[in-house]
Short mmCIF file of N, CA and C in Angstrom, two decimals:
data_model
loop_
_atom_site.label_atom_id
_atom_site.label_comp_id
_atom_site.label_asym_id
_atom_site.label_seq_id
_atom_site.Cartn_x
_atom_site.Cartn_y
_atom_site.Cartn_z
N UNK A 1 4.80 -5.27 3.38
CA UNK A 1 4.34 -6.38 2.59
C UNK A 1 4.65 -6.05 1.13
N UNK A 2 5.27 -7.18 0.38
CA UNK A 2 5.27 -6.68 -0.83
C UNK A 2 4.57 -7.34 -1.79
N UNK A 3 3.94 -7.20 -3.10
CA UNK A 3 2.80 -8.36 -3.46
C UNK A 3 3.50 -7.90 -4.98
N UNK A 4 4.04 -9.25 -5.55
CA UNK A 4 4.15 -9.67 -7.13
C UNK A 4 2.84 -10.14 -7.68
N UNK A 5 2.74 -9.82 -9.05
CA UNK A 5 1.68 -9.94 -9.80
C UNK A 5 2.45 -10.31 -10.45
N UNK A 6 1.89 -11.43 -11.53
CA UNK A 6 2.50 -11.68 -13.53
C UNK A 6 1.22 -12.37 -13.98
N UNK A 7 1.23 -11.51 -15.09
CA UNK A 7 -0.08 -12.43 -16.20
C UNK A 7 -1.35 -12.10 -15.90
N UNK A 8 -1.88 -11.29 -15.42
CA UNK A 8 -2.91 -10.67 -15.13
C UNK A 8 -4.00 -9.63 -15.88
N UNK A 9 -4.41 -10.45 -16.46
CA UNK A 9 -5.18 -9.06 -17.76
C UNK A 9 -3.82 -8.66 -18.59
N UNK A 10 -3.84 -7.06 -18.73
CA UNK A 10 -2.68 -6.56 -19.53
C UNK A 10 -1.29 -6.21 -18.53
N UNK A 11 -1.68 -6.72 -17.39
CA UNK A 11 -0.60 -6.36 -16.69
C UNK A 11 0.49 -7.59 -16.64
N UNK A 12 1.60 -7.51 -17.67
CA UNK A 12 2.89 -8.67 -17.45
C UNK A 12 3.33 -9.06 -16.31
N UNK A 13 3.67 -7.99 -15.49
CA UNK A 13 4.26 -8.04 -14.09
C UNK A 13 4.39 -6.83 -13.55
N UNK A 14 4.38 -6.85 -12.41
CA UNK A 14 4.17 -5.29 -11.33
C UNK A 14 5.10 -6.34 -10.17
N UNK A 15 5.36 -5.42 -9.30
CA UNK A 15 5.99 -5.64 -8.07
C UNK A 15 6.07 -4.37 -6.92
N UNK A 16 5.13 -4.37 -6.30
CA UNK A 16 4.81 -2.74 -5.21
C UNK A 16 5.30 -3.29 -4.11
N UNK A 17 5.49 -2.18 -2.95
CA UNK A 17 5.45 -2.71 -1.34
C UNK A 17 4.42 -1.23 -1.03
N UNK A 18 3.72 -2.29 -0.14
CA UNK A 18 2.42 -1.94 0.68
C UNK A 18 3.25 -0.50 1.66
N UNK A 19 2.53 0.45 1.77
CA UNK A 19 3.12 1.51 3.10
C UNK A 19 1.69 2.04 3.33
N UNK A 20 1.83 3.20 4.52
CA UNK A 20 0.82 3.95 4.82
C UNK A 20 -0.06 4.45 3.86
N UNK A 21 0.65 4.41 2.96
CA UNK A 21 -0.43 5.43 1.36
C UNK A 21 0.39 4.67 0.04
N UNK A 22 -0.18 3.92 0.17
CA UNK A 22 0.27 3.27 -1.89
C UNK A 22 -0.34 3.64 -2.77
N UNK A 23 0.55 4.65 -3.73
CA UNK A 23 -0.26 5.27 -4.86
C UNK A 23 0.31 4.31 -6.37
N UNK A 24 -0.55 3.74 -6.91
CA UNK A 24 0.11 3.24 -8.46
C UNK A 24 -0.33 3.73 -9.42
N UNK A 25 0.66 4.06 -9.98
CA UNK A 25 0.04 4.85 -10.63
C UNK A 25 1.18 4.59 -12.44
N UNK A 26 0.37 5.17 -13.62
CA UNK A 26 0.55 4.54 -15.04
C UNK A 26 -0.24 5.34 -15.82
N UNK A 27 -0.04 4.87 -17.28
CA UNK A 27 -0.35 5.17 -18.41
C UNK A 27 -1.81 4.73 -18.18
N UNK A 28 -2.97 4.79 -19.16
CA UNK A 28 -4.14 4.26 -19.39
C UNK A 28 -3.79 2.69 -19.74
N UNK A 29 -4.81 1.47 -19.28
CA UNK A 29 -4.95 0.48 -19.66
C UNK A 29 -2.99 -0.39 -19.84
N UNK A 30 -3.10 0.30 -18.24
CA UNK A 30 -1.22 -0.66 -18.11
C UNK A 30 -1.94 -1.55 -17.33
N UNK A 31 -2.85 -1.55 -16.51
CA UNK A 31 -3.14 -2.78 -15.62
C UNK A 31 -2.85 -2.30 -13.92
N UNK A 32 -3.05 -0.98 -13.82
CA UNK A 32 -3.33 -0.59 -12.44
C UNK A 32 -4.33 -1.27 -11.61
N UNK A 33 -5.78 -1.22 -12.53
CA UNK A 33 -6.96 -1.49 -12.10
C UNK A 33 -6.73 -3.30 -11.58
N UNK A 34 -6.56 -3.52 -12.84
CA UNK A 34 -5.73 -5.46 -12.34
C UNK A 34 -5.49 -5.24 -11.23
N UNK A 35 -4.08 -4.75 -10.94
CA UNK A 35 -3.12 -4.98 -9.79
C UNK A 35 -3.62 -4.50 -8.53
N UNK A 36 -4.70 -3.32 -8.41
CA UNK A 36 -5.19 -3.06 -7.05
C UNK A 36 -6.54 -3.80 -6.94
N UNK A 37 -7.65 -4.11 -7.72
CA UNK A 37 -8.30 -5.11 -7.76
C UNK A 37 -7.66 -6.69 -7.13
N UNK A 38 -6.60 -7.09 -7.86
CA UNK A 38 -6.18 -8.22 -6.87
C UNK A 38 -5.74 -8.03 -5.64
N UNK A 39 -5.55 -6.87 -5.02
CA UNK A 39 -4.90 -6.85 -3.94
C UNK A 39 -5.77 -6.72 -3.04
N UNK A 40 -6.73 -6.17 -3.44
CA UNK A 40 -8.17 -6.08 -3.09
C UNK A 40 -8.78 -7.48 -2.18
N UNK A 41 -8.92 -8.16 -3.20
CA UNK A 41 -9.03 -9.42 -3.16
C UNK A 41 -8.50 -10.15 -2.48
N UNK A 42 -7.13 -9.95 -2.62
CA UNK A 42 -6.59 -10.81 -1.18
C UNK A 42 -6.63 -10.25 0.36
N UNK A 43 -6.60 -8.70 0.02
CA UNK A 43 -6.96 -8.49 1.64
C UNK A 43 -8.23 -8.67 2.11
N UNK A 44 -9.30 -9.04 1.37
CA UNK A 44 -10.59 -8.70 1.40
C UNK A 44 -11.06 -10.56 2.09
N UNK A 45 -10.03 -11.41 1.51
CA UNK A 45 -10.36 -12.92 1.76
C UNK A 45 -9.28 -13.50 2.70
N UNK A 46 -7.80 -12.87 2.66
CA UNK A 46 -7.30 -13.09 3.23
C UNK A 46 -7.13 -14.32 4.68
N UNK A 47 -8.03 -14.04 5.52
CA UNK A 47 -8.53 -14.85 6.86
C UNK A 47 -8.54 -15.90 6.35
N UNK A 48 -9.36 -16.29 5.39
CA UNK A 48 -10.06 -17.42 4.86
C UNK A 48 -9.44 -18.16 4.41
N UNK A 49 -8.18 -17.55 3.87
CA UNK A 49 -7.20 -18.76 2.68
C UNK A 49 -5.90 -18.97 3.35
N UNK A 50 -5.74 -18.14 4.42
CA UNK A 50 -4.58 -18.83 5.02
C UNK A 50 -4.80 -19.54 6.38
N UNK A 51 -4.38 -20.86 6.26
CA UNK A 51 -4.34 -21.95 7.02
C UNK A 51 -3.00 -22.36 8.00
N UNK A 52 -3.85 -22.22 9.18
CA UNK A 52 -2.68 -22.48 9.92
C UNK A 52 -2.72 -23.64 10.98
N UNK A 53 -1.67 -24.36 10.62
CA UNK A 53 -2.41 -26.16 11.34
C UNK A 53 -2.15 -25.58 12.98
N UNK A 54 -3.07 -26.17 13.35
CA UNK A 54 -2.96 -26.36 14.99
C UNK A 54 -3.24 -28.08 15.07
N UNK A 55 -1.98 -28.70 15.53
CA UNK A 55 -2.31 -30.17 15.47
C UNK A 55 -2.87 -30.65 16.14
N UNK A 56 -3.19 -31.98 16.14
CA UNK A 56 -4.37 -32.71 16.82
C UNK A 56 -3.90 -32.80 18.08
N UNK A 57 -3.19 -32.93 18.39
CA UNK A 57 -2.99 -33.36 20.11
C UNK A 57 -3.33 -32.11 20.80
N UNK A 58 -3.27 -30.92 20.28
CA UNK A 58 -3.31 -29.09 20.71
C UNK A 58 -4.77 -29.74 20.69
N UNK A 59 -5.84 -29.88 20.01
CA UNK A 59 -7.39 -30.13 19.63
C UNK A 59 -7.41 -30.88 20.47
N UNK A 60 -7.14 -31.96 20.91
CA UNK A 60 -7.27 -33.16 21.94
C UNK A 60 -6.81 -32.51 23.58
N UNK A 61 -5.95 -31.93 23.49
CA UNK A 61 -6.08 -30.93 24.78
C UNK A 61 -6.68 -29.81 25.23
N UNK A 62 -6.93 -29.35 24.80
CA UNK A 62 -7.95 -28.55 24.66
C UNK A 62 -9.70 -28.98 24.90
N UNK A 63 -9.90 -30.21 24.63
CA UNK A 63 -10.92 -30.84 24.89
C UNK A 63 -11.07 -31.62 25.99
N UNK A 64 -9.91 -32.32 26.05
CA UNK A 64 -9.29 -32.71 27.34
C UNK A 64 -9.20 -31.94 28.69
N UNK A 65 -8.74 -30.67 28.59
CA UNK A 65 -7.95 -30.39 29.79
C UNK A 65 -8.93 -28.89 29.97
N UNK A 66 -9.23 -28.31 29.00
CA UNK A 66 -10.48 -27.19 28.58
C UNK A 66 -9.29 -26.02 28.54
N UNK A 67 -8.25 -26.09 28.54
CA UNK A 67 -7.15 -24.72 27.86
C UNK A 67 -6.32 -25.49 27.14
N UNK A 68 -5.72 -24.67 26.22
CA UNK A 68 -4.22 -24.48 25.41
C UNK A 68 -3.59 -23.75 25.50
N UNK A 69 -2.13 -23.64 25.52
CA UNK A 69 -1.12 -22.08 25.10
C UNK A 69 -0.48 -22.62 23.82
N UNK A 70 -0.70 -21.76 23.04
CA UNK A 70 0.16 -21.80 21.45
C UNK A 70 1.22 -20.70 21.70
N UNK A 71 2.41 -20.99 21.54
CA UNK A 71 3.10 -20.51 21.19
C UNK A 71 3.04 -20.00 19.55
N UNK A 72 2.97 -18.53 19.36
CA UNK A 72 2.76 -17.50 18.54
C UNK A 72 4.53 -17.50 17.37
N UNK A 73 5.17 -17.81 18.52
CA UNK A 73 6.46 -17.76 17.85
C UNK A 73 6.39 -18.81 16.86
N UNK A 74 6.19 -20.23 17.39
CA UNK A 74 6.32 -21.43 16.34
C UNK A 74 5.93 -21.33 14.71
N UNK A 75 4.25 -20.42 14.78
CA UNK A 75 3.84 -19.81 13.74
C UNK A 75 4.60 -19.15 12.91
N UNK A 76 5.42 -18.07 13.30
CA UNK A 76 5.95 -17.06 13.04
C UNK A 76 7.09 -17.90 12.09
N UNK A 77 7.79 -19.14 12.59
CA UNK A 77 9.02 -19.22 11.51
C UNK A 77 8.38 -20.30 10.73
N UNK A 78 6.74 -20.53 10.24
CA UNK A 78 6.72 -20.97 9.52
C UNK A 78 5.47 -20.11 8.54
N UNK A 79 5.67 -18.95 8.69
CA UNK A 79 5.01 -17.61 7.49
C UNK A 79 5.59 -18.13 6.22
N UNK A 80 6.67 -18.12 6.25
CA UNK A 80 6.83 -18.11 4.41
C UNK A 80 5.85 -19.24 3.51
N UNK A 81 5.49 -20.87 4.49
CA UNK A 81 4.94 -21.57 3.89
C UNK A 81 3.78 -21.23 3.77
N UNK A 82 3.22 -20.63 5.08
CA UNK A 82 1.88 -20.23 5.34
C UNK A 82 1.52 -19.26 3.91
N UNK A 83 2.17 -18.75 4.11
CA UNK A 83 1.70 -17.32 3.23
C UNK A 83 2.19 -17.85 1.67
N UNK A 84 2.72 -18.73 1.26
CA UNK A 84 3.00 -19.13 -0.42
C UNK A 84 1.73 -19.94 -0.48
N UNK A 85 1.52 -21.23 0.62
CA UNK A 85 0.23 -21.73 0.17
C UNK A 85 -1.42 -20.55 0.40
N UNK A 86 -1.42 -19.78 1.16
CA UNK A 86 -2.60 -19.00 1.18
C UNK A 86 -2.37 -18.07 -0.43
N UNK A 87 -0.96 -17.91 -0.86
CA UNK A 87 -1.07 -16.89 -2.18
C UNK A 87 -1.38 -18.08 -3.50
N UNK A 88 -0.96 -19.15 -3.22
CA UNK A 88 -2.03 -20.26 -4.31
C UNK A 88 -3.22 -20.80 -4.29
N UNK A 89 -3.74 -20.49 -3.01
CA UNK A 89 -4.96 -20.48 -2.63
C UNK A 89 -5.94 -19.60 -3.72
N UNK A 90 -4.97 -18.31 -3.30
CA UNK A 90 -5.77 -16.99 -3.83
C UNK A 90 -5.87 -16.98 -5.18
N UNK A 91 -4.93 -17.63 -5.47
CA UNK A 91 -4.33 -17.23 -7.31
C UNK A 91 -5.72 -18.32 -7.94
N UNK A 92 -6.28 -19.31 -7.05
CA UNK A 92 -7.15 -20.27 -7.42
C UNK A 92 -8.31 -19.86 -7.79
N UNK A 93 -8.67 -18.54 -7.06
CA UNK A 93 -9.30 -18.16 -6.46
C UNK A 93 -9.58 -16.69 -7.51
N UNK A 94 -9.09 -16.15 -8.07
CA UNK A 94 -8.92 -15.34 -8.89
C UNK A 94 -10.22 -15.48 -10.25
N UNK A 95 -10.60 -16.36 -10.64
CA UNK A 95 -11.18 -15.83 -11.51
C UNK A 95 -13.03 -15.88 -10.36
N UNK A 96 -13.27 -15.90 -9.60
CA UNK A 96 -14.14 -15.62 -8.71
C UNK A 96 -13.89 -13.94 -8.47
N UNK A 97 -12.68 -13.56 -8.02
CA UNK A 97 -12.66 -12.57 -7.60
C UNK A 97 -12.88 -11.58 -8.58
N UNK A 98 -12.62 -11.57 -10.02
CA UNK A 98 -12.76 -10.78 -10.98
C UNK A 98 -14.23 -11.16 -11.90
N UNK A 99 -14.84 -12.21 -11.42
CA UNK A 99 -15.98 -12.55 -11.99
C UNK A 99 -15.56 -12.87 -13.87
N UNK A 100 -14.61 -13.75 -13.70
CA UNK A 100 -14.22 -13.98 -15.12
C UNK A 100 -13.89 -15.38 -15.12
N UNK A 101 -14.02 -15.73 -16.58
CA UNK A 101 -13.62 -17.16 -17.16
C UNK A 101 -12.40 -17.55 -16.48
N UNK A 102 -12.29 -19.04 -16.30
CA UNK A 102 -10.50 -19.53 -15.30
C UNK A 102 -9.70 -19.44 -16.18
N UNK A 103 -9.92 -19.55 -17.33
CA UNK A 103 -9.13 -19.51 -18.80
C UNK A 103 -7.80 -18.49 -18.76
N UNK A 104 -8.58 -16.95 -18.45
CA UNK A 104 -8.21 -15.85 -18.47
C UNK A 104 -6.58 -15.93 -17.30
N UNK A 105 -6.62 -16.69 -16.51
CA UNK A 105 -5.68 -16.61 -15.33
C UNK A 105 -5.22 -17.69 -15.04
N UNK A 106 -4.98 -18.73 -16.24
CA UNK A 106 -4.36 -20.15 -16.03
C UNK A 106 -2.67 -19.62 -15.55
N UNK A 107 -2.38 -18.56 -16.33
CA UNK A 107 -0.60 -18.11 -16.32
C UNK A 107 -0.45 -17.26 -15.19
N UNK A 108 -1.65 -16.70 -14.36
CA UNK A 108 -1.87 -15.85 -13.50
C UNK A 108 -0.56 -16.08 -12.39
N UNK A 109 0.23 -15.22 -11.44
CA UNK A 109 0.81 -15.81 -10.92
C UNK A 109 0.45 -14.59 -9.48
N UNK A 110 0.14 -14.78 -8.32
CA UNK A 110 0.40 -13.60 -7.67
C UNK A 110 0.98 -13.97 -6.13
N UNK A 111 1.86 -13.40 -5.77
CA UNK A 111 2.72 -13.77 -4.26
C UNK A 111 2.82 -12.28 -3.42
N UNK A 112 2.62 -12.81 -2.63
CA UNK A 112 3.04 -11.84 -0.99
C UNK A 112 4.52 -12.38 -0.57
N UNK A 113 5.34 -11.27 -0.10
CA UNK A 113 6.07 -12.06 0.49
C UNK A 113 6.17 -10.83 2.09
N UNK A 114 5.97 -11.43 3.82
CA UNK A 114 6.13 -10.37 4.57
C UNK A 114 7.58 -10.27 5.27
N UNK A 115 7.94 -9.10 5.46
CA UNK A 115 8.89 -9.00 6.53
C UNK A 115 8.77 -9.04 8.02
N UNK A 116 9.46 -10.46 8.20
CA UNK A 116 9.50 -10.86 9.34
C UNK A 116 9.54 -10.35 10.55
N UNK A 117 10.22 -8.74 10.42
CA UNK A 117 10.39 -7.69 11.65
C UNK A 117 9.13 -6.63 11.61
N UNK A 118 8.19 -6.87 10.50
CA UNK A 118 7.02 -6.37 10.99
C UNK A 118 5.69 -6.93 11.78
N UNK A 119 5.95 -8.27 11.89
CA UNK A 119 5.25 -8.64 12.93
C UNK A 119 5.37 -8.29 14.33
N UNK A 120 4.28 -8.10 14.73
CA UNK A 120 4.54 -7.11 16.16
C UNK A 120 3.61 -8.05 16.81
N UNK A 121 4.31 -8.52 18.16
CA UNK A 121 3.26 -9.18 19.67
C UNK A 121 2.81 -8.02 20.41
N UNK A 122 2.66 -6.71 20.18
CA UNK A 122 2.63 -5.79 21.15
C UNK A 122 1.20 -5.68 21.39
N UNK A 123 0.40 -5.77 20.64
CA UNK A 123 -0.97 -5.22 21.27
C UNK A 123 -1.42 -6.63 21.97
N UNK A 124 -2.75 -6.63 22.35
CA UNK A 124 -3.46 -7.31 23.25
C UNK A 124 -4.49 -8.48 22.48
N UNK A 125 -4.78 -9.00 22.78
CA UNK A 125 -6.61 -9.46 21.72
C UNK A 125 -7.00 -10.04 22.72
N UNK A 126 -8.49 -10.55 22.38
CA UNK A 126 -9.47 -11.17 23.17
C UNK A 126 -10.53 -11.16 21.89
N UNK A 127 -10.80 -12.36 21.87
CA UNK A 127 -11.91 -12.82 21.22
C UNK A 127 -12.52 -13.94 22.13
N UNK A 128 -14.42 -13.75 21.93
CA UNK A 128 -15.05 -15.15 22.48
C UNK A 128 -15.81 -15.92 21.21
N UNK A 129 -16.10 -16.76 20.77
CA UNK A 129 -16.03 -17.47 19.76
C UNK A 129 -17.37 -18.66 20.05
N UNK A 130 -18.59 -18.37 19.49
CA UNK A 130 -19.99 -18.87 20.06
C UNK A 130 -20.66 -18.97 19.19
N UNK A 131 -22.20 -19.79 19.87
CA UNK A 131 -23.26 -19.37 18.81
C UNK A 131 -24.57 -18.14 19.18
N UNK A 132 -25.01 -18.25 18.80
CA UNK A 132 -26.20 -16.81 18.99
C UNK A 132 -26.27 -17.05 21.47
N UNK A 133 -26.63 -17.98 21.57
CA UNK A 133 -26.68 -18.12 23.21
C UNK A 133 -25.52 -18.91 23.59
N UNK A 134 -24.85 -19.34 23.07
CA UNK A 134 -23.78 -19.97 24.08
C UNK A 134 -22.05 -19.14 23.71
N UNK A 135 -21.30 -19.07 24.43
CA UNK A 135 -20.19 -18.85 23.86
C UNK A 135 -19.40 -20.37 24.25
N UNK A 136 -18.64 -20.82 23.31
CA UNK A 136 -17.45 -22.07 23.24
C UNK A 136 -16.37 -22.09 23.55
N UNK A 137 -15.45 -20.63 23.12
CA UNK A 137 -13.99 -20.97 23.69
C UNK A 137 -13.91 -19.45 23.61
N UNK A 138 -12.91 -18.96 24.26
CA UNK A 138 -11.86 -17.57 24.41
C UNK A 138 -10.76 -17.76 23.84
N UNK A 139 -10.82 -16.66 23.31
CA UNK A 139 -9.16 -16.71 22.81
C UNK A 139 -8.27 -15.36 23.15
N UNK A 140 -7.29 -15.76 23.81
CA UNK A 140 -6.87 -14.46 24.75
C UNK A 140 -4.97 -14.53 24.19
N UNK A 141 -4.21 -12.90 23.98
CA UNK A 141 -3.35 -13.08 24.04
C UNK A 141 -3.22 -11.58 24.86
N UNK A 142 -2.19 -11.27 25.89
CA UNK A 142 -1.73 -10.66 26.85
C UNK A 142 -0.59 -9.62 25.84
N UNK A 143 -1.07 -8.78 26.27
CA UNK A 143 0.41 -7.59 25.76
C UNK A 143 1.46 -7.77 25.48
N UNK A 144 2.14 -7.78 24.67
CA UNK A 144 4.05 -7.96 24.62
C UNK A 144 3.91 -9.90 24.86
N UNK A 145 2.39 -10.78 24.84
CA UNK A 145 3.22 -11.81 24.70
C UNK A 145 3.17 -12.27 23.79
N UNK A 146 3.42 -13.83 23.56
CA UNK A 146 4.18 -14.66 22.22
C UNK A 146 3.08 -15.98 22.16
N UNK A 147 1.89 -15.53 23.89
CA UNK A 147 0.95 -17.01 23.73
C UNK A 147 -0.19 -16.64 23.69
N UNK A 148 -0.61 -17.12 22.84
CA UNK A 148 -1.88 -17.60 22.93
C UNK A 148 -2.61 -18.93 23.58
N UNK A 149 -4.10 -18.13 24.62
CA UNK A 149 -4.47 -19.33 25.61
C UNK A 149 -5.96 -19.03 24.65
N UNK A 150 -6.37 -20.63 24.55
CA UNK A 150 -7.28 -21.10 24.05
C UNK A 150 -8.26 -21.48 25.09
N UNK A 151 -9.10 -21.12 25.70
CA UNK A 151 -9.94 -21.51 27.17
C UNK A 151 -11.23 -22.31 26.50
N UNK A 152 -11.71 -23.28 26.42
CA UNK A 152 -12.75 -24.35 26.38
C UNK A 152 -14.08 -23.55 27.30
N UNK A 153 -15.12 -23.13 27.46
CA UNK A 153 -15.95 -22.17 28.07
C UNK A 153 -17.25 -22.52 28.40
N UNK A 154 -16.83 -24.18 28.03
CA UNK A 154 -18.68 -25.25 28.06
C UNK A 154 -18.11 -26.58 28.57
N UNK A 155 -19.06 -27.33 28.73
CA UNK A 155 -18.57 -28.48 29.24
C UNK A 155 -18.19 -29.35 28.61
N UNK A 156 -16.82 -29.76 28.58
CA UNK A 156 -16.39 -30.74 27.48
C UNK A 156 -17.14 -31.84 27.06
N UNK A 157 -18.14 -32.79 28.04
CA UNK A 157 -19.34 -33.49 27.68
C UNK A 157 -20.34 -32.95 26.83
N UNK A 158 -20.62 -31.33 26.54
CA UNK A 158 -21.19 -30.90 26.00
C UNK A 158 -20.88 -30.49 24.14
N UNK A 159 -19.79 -30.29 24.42
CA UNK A 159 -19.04 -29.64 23.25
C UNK A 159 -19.09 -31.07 22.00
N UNK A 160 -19.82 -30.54 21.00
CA UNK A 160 -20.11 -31.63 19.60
C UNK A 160 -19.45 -31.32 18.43
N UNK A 161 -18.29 -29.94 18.39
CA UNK A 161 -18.08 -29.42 17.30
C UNK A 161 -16.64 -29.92 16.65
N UNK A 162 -16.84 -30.79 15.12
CA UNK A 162 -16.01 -31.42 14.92
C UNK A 162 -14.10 -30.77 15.03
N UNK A 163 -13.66 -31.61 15.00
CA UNK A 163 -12.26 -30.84 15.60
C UNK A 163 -11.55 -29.85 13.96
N UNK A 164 -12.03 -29.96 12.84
CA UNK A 164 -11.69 -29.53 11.94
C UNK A 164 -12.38 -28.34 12.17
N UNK A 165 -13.20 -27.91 12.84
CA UNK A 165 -14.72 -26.61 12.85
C UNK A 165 -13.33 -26.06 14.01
N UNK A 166 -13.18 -26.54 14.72
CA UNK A 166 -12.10 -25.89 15.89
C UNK A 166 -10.69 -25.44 15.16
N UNK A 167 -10.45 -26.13 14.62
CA UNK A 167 -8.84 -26.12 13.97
C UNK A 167 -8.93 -24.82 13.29
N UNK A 168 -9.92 -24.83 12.70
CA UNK A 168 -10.03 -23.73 11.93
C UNK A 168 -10.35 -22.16 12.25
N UNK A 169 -11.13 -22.33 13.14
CA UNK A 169 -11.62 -21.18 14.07
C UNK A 169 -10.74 -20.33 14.88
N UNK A 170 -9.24 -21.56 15.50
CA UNK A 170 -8.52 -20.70 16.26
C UNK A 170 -7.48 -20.09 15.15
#
């Protein structure tokens, strides 16, 4: 992952890539603290600001039929948008994260950009997705695959939760 900064406190511009151990390192008061503070920040909110549409008819089947399979790939060739609107999200989002005036970060600019061959389908997941006594849906993806199955886990007569509360969740 590599993450551009410009306009940030005293820091003009930086440009790092993320590895096993990222050390940054500078003079006093270059704007280290800036630049890992924001990065901070975005991994820390990350989940939250990037949006990924699952369209209505996927929501309507799913309610309908009580499963989905998403194809994982479809996602995948559309990261670059995903990830420019979640990094203007963030940049919005910035004077929250530093507990400062918006003033300070009108010129603020900060971008991710990932490499596409580090996304990996290899591991497994399973998540169940509920409230304190009921669980609502599963979300299951299988080793080495590319789908994700969305399983419905209540009775669709039962289920009240608006489809934007869903959209968002998976």
């Amino acid at each position: 992952m590599k993450v551009k900064v410009r306009n940030l406190g005293v820091l003009k511009q930086a440009e790092f890539t993320l590895g096993d151990l990222t050390i940054i390192c500078g003079g006093n008061n270059t704007g280290k603290t800036y630049a890992t503070y924001a990065l901070f920040g975005f991994l820390f909110t990350w989940q939250r600001i990037f949006l990924i549409e699952i369209k209505d008819d996927k929501i309507q089947q799913l309610l309908t039929d009580g499963v989905i399979r998403l194809d994982l790939q479809e996602y995948v060739k559309q990261v670059d948008r995903i990830v420019a609107k979640g990094c203007h999200a963030y940049t919005q989002r910035l004077p929250q994260i530093f507990a400062a005036p918006a003033e300070l970060f009108k010129d603020t600019d900060f971008q991710v950009s990932l490499d596409l061959k580090n996304i990996s389908f290899a591991d497994r997941f399973e998540r169940t997705i509920g409230s304190a006594n009921t669980e609502i849906f599963s979300l299951i993806k299988s080793e080495d695959s590319t789908e994700l199955v969305v399983t419905l886990l209540v009775e669709k007569e039962k289920v009240k939760i608006p489809n934007e509360i869903l959209r968002s969740t998976i």
